[in-house]
Short mmCIF file of C-alpha atoms and ligand atoms in Angstrom, two decimals:
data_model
loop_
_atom_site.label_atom_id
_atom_site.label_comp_id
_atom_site.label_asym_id
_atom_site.label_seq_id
_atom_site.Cartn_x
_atom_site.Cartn_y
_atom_site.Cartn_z
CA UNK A 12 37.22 124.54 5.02
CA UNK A 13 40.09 122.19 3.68
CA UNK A 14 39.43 119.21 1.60
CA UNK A 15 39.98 116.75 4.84
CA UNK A 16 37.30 115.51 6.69
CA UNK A 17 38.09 112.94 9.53
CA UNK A 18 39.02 109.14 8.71
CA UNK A 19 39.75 109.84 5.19
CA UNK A 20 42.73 111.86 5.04
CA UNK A 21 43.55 113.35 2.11
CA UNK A 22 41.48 112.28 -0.90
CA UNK A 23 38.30 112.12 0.59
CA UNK A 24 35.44 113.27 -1.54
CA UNK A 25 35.12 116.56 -0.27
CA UNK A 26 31.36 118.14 -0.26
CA UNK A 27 30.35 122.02 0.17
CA UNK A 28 30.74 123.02 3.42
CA UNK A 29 27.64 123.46 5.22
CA UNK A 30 26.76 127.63 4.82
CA UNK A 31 28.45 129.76 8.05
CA UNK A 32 26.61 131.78 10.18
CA UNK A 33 29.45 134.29 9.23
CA UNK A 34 30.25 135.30 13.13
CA UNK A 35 33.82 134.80 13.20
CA UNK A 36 35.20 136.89 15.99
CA UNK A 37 39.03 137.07 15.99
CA UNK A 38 41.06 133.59 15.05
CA UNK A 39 38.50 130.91 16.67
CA UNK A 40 37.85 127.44 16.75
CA UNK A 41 36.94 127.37 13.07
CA UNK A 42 40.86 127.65 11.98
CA UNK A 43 41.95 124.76 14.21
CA UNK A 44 43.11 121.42 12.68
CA UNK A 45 41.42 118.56 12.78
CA UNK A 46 43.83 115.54 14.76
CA UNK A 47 42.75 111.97 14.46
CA UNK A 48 42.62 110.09 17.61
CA UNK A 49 44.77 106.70 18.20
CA UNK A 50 44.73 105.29 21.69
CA UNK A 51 46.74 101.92 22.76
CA UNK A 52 43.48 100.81 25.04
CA UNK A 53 46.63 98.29 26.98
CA UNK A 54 50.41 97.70 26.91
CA UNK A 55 50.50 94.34 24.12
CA UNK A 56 47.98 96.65 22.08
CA UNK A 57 47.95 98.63 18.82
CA UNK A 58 46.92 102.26 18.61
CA UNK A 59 43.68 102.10 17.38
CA UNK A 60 41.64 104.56 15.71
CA UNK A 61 39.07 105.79 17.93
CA UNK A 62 38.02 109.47 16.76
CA UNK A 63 38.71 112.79 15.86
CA UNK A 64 39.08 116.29 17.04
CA UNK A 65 40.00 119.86 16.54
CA UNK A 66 42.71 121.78 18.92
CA UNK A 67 45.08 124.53 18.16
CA UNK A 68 48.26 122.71 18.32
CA UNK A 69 49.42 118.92 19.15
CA UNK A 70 50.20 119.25 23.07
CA UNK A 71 46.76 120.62 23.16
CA UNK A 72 45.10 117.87 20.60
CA UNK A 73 46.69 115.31 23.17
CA UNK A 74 44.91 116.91 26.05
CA UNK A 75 41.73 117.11 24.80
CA UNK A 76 42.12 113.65 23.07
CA UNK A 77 42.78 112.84 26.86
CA UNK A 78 39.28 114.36 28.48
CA UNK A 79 36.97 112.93 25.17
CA UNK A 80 38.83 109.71 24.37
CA UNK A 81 39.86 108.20 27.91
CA UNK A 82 37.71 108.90 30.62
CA UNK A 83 37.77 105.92 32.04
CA UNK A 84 40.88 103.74 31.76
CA UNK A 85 40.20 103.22 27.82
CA UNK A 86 43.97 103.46 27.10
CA UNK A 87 48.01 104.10 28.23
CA UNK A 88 48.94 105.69 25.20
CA UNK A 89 47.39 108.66 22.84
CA UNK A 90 48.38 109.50 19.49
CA UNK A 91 47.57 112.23 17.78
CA UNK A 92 47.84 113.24 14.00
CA UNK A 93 46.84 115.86 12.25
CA UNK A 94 43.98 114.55 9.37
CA UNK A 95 45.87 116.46 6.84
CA UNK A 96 49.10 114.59 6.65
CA UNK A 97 47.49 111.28 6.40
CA UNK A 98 47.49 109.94 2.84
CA UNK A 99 44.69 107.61 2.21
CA UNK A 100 45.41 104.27 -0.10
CA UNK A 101 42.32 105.48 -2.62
CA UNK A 102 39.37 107.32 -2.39
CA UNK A 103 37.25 104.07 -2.11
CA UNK A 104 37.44 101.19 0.42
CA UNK A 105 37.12 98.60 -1.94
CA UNK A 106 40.53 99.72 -3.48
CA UNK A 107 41.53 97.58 -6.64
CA UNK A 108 45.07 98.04 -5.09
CA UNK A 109 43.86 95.37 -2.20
CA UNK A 110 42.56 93.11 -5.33
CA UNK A 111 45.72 91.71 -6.35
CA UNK A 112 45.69 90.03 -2.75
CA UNK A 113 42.60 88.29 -3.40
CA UNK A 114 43.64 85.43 -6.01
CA UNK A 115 46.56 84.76 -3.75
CA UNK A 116 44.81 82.18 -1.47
CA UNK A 117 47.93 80.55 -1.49
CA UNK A 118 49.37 83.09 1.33
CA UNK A 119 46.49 81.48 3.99
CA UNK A 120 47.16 78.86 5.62
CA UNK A 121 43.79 77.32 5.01
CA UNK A 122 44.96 76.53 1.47
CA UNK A 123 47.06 73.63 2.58
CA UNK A 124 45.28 70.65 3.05
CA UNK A 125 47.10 68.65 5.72
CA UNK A 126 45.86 65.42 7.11
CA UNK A 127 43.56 65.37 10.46
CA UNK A 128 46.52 63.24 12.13
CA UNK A 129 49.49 65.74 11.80
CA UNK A 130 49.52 67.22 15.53
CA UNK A 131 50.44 70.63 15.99
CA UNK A 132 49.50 72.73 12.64
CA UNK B 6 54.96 102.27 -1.40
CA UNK B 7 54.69 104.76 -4.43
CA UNK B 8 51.90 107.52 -3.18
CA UNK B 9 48.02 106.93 -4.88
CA UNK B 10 46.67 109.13 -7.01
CA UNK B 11 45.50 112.12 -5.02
CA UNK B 12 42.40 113.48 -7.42
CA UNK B 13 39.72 111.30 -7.08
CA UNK B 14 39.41 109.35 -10.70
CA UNK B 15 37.04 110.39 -13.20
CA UNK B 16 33.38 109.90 -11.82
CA UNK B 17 32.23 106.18 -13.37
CA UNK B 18 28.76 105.12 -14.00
CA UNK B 19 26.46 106.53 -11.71
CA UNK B 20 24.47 103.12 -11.74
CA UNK B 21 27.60 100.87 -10.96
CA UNK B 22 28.36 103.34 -7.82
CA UNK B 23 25.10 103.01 -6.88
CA UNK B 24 24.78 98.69 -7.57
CA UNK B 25 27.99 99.17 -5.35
CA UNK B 26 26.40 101.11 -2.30
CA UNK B 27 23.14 98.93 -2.42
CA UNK B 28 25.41 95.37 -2.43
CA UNK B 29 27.26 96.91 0.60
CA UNK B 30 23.87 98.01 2.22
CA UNK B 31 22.32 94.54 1.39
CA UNK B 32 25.59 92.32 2.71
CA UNK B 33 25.24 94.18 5.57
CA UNK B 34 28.28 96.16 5.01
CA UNK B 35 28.85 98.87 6.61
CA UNK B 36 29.60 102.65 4.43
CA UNK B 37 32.94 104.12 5.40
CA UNK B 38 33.67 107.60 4.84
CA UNK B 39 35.47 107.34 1.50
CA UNK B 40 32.97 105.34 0.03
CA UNK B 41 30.53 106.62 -2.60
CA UNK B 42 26.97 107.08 -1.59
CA UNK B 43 23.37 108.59 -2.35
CA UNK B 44 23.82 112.24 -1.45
CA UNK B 45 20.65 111.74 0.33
CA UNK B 46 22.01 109.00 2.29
CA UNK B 47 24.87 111.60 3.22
CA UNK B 48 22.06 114.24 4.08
CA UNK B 49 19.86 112.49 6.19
CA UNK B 50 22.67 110.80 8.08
CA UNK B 51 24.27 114.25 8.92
CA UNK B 52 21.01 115.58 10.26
CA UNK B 53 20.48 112.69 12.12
CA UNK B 54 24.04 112.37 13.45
CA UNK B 55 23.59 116.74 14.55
CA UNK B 56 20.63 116.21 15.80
CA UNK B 57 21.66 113.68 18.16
CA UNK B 58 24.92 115.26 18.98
CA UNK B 59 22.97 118.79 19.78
CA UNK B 60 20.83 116.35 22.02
CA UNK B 61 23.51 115.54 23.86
CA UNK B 62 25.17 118.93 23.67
CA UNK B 63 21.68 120.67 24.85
CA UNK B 64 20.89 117.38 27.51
CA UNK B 65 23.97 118.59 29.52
CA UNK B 66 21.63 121.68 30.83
CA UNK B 67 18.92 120.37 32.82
CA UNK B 68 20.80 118.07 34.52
CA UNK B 69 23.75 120.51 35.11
CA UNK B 70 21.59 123.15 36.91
CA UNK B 71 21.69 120.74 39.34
CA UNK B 72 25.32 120.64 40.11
CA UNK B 73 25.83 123.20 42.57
CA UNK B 74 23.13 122.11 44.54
CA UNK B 75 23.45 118.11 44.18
CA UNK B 76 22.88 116.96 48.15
CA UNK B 77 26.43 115.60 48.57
CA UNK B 78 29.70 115.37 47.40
CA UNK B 79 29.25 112.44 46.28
CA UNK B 80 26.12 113.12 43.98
CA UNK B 81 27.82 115.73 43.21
CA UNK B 82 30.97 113.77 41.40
CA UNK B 83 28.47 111.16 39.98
CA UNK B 84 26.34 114.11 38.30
CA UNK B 85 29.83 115.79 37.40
CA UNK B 86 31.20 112.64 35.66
CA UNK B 87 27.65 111.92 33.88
CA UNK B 88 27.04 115.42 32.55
CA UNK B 89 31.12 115.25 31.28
CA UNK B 90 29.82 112.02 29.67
CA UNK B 91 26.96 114.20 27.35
CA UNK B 92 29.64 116.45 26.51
CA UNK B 93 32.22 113.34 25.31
CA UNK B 94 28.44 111.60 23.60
CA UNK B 95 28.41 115.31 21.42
CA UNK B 96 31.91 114.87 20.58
CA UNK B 97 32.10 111.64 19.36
CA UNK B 98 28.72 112.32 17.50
CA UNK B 99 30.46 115.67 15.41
CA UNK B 100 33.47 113.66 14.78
CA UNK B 101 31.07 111.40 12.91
CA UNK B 102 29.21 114.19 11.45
CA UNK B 103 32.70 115.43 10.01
CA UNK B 104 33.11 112.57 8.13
CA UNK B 105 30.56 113.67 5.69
CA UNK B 106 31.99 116.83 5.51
CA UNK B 107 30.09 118.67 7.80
CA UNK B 108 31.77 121.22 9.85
CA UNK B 109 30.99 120.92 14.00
CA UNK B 110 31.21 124.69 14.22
CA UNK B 111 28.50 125.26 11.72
CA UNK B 112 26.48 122.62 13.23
CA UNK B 113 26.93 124.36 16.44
CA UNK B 114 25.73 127.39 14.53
CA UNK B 115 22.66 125.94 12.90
CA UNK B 116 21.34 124.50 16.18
CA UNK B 117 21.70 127.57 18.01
CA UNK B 118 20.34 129.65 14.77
CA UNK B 119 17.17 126.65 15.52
CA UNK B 120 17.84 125.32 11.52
CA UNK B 121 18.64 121.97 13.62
CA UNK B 122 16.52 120.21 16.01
CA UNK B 123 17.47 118.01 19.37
CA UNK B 124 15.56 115.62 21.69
CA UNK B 125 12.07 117.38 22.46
CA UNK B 126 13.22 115.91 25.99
CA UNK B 127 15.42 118.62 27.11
CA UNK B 128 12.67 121.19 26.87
CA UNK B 129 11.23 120.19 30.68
CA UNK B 130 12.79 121.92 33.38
CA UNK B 131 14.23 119.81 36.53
CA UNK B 132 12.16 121.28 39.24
CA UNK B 133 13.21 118.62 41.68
CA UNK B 134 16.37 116.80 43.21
CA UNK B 135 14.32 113.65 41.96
CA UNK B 136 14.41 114.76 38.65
CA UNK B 137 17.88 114.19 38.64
CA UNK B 138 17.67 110.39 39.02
CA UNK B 139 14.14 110.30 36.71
CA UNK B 140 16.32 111.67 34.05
CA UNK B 141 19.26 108.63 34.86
CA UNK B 142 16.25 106.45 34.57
CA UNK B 143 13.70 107.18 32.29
CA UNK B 144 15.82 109.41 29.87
CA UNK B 145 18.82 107.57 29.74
CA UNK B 146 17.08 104.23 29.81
CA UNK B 147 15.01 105.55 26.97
CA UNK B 148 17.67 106.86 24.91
CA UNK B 149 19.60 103.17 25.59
CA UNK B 150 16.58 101.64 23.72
CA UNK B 151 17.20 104.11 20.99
CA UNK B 152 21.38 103.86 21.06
CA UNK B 153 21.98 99.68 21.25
CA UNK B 154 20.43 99.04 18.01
CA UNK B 155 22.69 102.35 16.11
CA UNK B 156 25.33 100.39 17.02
CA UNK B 157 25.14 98.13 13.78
CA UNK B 158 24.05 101.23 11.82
CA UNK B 159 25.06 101.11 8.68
CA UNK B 160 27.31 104.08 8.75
CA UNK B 161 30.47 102.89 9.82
CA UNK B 162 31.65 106.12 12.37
CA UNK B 163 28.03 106.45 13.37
CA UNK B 164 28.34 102.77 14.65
CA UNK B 165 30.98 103.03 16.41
CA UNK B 166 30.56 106.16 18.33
CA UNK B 167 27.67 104.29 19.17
CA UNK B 168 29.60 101.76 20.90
CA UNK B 169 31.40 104.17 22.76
CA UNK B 170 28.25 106.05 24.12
CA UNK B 171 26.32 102.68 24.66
CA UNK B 172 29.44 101.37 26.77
CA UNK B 173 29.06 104.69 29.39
CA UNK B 174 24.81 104.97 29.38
CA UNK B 175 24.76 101.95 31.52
CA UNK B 176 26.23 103.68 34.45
CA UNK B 177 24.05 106.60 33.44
CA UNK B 178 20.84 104.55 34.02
CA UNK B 179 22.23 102.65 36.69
CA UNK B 180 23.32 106.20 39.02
CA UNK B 181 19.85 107.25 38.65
CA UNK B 182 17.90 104.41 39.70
CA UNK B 183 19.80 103.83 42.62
CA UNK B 184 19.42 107.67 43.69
CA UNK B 185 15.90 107.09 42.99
CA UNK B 186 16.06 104.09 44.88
CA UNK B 187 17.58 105.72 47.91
CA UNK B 188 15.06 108.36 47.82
CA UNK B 189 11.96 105.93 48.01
CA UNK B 190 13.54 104.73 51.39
CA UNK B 191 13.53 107.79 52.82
CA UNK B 192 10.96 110.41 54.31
CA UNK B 193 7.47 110.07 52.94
CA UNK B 194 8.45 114.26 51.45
CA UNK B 195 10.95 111.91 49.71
CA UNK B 196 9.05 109.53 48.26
CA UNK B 197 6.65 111.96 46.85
CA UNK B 198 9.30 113.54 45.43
CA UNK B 199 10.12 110.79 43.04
CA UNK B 200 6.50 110.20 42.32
CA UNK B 201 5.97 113.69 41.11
CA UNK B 202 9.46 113.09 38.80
CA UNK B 203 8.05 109.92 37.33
CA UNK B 204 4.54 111.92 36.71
CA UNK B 205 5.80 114.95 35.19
CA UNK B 206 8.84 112.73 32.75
CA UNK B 207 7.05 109.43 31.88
CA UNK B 208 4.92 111.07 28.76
CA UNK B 209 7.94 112.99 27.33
CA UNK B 210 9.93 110.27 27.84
CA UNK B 211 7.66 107.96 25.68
CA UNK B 212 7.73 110.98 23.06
CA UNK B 213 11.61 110.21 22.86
CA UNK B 214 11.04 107.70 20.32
CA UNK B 215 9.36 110.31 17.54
CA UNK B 216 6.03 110.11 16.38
CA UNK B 217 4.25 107.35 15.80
CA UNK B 218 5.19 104.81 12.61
CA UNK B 219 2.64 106.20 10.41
CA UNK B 220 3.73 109.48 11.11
CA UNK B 221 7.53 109.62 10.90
CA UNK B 222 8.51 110.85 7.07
CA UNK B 223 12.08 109.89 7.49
CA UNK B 224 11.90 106.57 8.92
CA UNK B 225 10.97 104.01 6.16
CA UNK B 226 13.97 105.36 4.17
CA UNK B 227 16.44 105.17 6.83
CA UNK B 228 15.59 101.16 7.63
CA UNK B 229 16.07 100.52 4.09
CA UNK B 230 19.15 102.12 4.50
CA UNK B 231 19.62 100.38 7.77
CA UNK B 232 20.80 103.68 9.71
CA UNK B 233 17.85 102.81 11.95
CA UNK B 234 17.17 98.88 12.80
CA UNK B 235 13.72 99.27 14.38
CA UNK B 236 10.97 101.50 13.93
CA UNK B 237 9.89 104.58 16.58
CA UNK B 238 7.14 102.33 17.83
CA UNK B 239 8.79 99.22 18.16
CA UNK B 240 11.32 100.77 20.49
CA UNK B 241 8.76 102.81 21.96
CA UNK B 242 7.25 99.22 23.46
CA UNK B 243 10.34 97.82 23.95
CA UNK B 244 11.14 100.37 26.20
CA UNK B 245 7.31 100.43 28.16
CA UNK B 246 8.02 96.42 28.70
CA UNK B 247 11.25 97.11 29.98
CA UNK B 248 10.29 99.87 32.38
CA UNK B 249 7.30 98.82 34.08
CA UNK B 250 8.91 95.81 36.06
CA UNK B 251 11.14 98.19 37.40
CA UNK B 252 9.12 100.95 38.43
CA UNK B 253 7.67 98.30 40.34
CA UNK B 254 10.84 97.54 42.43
CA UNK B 255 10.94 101.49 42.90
CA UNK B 256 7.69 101.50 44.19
CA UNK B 257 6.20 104.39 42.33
CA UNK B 258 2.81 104.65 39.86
CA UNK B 259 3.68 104.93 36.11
CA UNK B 260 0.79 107.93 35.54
CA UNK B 261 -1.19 105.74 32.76
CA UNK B 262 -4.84 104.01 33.87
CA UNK B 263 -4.47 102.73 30.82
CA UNK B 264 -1.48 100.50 31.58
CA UNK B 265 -2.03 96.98 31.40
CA UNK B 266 -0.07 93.91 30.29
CA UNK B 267 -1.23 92.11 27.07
CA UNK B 268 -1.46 88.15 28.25
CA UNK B 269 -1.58 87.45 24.64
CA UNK B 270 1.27 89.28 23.70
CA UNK B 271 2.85 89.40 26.89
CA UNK B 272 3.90 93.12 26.26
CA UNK B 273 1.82 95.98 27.93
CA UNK B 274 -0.38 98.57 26.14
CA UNK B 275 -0.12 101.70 27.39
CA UNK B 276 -2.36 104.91 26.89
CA UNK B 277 -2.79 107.63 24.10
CA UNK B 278 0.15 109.70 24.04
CA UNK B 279 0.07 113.49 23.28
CA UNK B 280 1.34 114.27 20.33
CA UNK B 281 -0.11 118.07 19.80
CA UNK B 282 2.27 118.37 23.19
CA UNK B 283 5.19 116.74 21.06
CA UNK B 284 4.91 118.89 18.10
CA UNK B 285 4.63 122.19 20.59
CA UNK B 286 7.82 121.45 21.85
CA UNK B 287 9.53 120.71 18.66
CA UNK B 288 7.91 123.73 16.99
CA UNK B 289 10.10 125.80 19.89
CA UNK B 290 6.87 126.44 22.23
CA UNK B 291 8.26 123.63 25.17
CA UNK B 292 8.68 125.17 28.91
CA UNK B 293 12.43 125.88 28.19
CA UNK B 294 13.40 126.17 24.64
CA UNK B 295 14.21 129.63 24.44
CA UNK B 296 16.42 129.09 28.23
CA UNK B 297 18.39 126.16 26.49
CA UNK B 298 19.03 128.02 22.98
CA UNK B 299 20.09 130.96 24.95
CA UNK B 300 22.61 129.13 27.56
CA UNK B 301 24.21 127.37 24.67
CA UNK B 302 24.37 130.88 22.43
CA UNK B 303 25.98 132.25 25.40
CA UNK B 304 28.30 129.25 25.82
CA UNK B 305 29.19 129.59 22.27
CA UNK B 306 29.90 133.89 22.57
CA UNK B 307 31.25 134.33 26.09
CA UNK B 308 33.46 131.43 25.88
CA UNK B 309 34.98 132.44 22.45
CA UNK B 310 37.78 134.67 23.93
CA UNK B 311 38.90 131.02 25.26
CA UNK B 312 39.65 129.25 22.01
CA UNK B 313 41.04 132.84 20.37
CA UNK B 314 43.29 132.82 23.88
CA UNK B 315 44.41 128.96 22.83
CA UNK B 316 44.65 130.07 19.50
CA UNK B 317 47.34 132.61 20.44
CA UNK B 318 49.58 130.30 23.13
CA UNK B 319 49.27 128.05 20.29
CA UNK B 320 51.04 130.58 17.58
CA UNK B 321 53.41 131.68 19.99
CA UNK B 322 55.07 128.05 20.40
CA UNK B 323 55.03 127.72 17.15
CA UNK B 324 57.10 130.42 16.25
FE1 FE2 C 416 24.47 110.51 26.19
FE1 FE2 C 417 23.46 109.52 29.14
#
């Protein structure tokens, strides 16, 4: 098993794989890459993150990403990417790179104090 | 943007990680993948994200022997999309599992090697048509009850594959009542039908929920934790109040003398439940344990020359 588990991306704490059963006939499943998932649910939209899977290539990842991901109208658009060539911002969510962001209240717009009167702001 | 660090920095405090994990847990936060947390926290969620993905995985089976025999073609495309449903419920659930470094083919491995457990449920055969929409109803009803509240779990993926499977149980529920439904207005052969369903699935159904509060090991833990919200019994009743109303408009007998409704509480008490049953069937001794280990062995085994086939196309365009 690689050091990438799904939603992290590189840098994610890997832990010992769970033990195999050892049955590995020929190349199987066990070798395929894991994609995450991104579907744009309508036009206007974002990709969003919705998932992971394995497949054996990126046509295929996009096919099953189709059949798991949108059965019923959830989306008009699929990305796929493989989990290995994402490169997370830290290994922690509360990254202190995001903290220099937080004593800048002066980028919200709540910061400005502008009489009740002023129409349209 | 200059690329992080891609070692993960020297392990701090032990305490200040955990302080960390228990102010998330406490703000109601939720835990995202690259977060630290209790390696039991990590443990216990990964059995109880396989367990309920082999559920799902294994839940396909009684339901799908009845494909080839639903009584139309259109029962036959509502059971089709349902059952494709469980399979897309498993996937989202190992995705989840992945995320703490599990790997879905060794899951697959441990459940079929019985080191993992799923829903005693799925150990009752369907002997009937009317099974069919009992399961819709009481199975998918109960296993709403379980799902809504996992939805604010406090595992982030967990949650939200939650949300997905929540979003698609409705029409589960929904398909089988209304088969059910059509049933009870037809010939009185019918109608018995779906009594004999409800008689044979209520109990099991009830023993969805686990054992009783002061028998469930794992469950005080995983509230603290909030992976679970409620506790086996609470959902257990919540489920009973919600039923009995509508096996009214059905028209069939929930099999328990003892059911009455609580004018103090306004909930309804319900009978002794069988739990030496419960533990049979989890121990492996249920009607069809060894029938749904071996389908999904055989699923694993015959269908490998499949994925070593895509494996192959997949190299060649590569090259
Ligand atoms: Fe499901
Ligand atoms: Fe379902």
């Amino acid at each position: 098993m690689t050091d990438v588990t799904a939603e992290g991306g590189k840098n994610t704490p890997s832990s010992p794989p769970l033990a195999s059963s050892g049955r590995a006939p020929g190349r199987g499943r066990r070798d395929w890459p894991l994609y995450e998932v991104f579907v744009r649910g309508k036009r206007g939209l974002n990709h969003v993150h919705v998932g992971s899977l394995h497949a054996p290539d990126d046509e295929m990842a996009v096919h099953a990403a189709r059949d798991v991901y949108t059965r019923r109208n959830e989306g008009v658009s699929i990305w796929v990417v493989k989990a290995a060539a994402i490169t997370a911002s830290s290994p922690d969510e509360k990254d202190p790179m995001f903290a220099p962001s937080g004593d800048k209240v002066y980028r919200h717009p709540t910061f400005y104090e502008i009489p009740d009167n002023v129409p349209h702001m | 943007m200059s690329a992080p660090t891609l070692d993960r920095p020297a392990a701090p405090d032990e305490v200040a990680l955990q302080a960390q994990f228990d102010a998330t847990i406490a703000a109601d936060h939720r835990i995202e993948p690259r977060d630290w947390m209790p390696e039991a926290y990590r443990k216990g969620l990964i059995r109880q994200i396989a367990q309920h993905a082999h559920s799902e995985i294994i839940g396909m089976q009684p339901e799908g022997d009845w494909l080839l025999a639903a009584p139309s073609l259109r029962r036959k495309a509502i059971l089709l999309a349902k059952v494709q449903d469980e399979a897309g419920h498993g996937m989202y659930l190992y995705s989840a599992a992945e995320t703490l470094g599990a790997d879905r083919a060794d899951l697959t491995d441990k459940l079929i090697e019985r080191k993992q457990k799923y829903s005693s449920i799925f150990n009752y055969p369907t002997q009937t048509y009317a099974d069919v929409g009992v399961i819709g109803w009481l199975v998918d009803g109960a296993a709403i009850c379980n799902q809504v509240p996992l939805c604010r779990s406090s595992y982030g993926p967990y949650a939200r594959a939650m949300i997905r499977v929540c979003k698609e149980e409705s029409f589960h529920q929904r398909q089988g009542f209304e088969l059910l439904m059509t049933m009870m207005g037809g010939t009185g052969a019918q109608r018995a039908m779906v009594q004999d369903a409800v008689d044979r699935w209520w109990w099991p159904s009830l023993m969805m929920f686990g054992p009783p509060d002061d028998d469930s090991p794992n469950s005080a833990q995983s509230m603290k934790w909030g992976v679970k919200r409620h506790s086996n019994d609470e959902l257990r009743q919540r489920f009973v109040d919600m039923t009995v109303p509508q096996a009214a408009v059905l028209g069939v007998t929930l099999p328990d003398p003892e059911l009455a409704l609580d004018p103090e509480t306004g909930r309804y008490r319900f009978g002794a439940i069988d739990w030496d049953e419960f533990k049979q069937v989890l121990a492996g001794k249920g009607p069809c344990n060894d029938e749904r280990i071996a389908r999904r062995r055989a699923a694993r085994d015959d269908n490998a020359w499949v994925t070593e086939a895509a494996t192959a196309y997949a190299d060649k365009h590569a090259s």
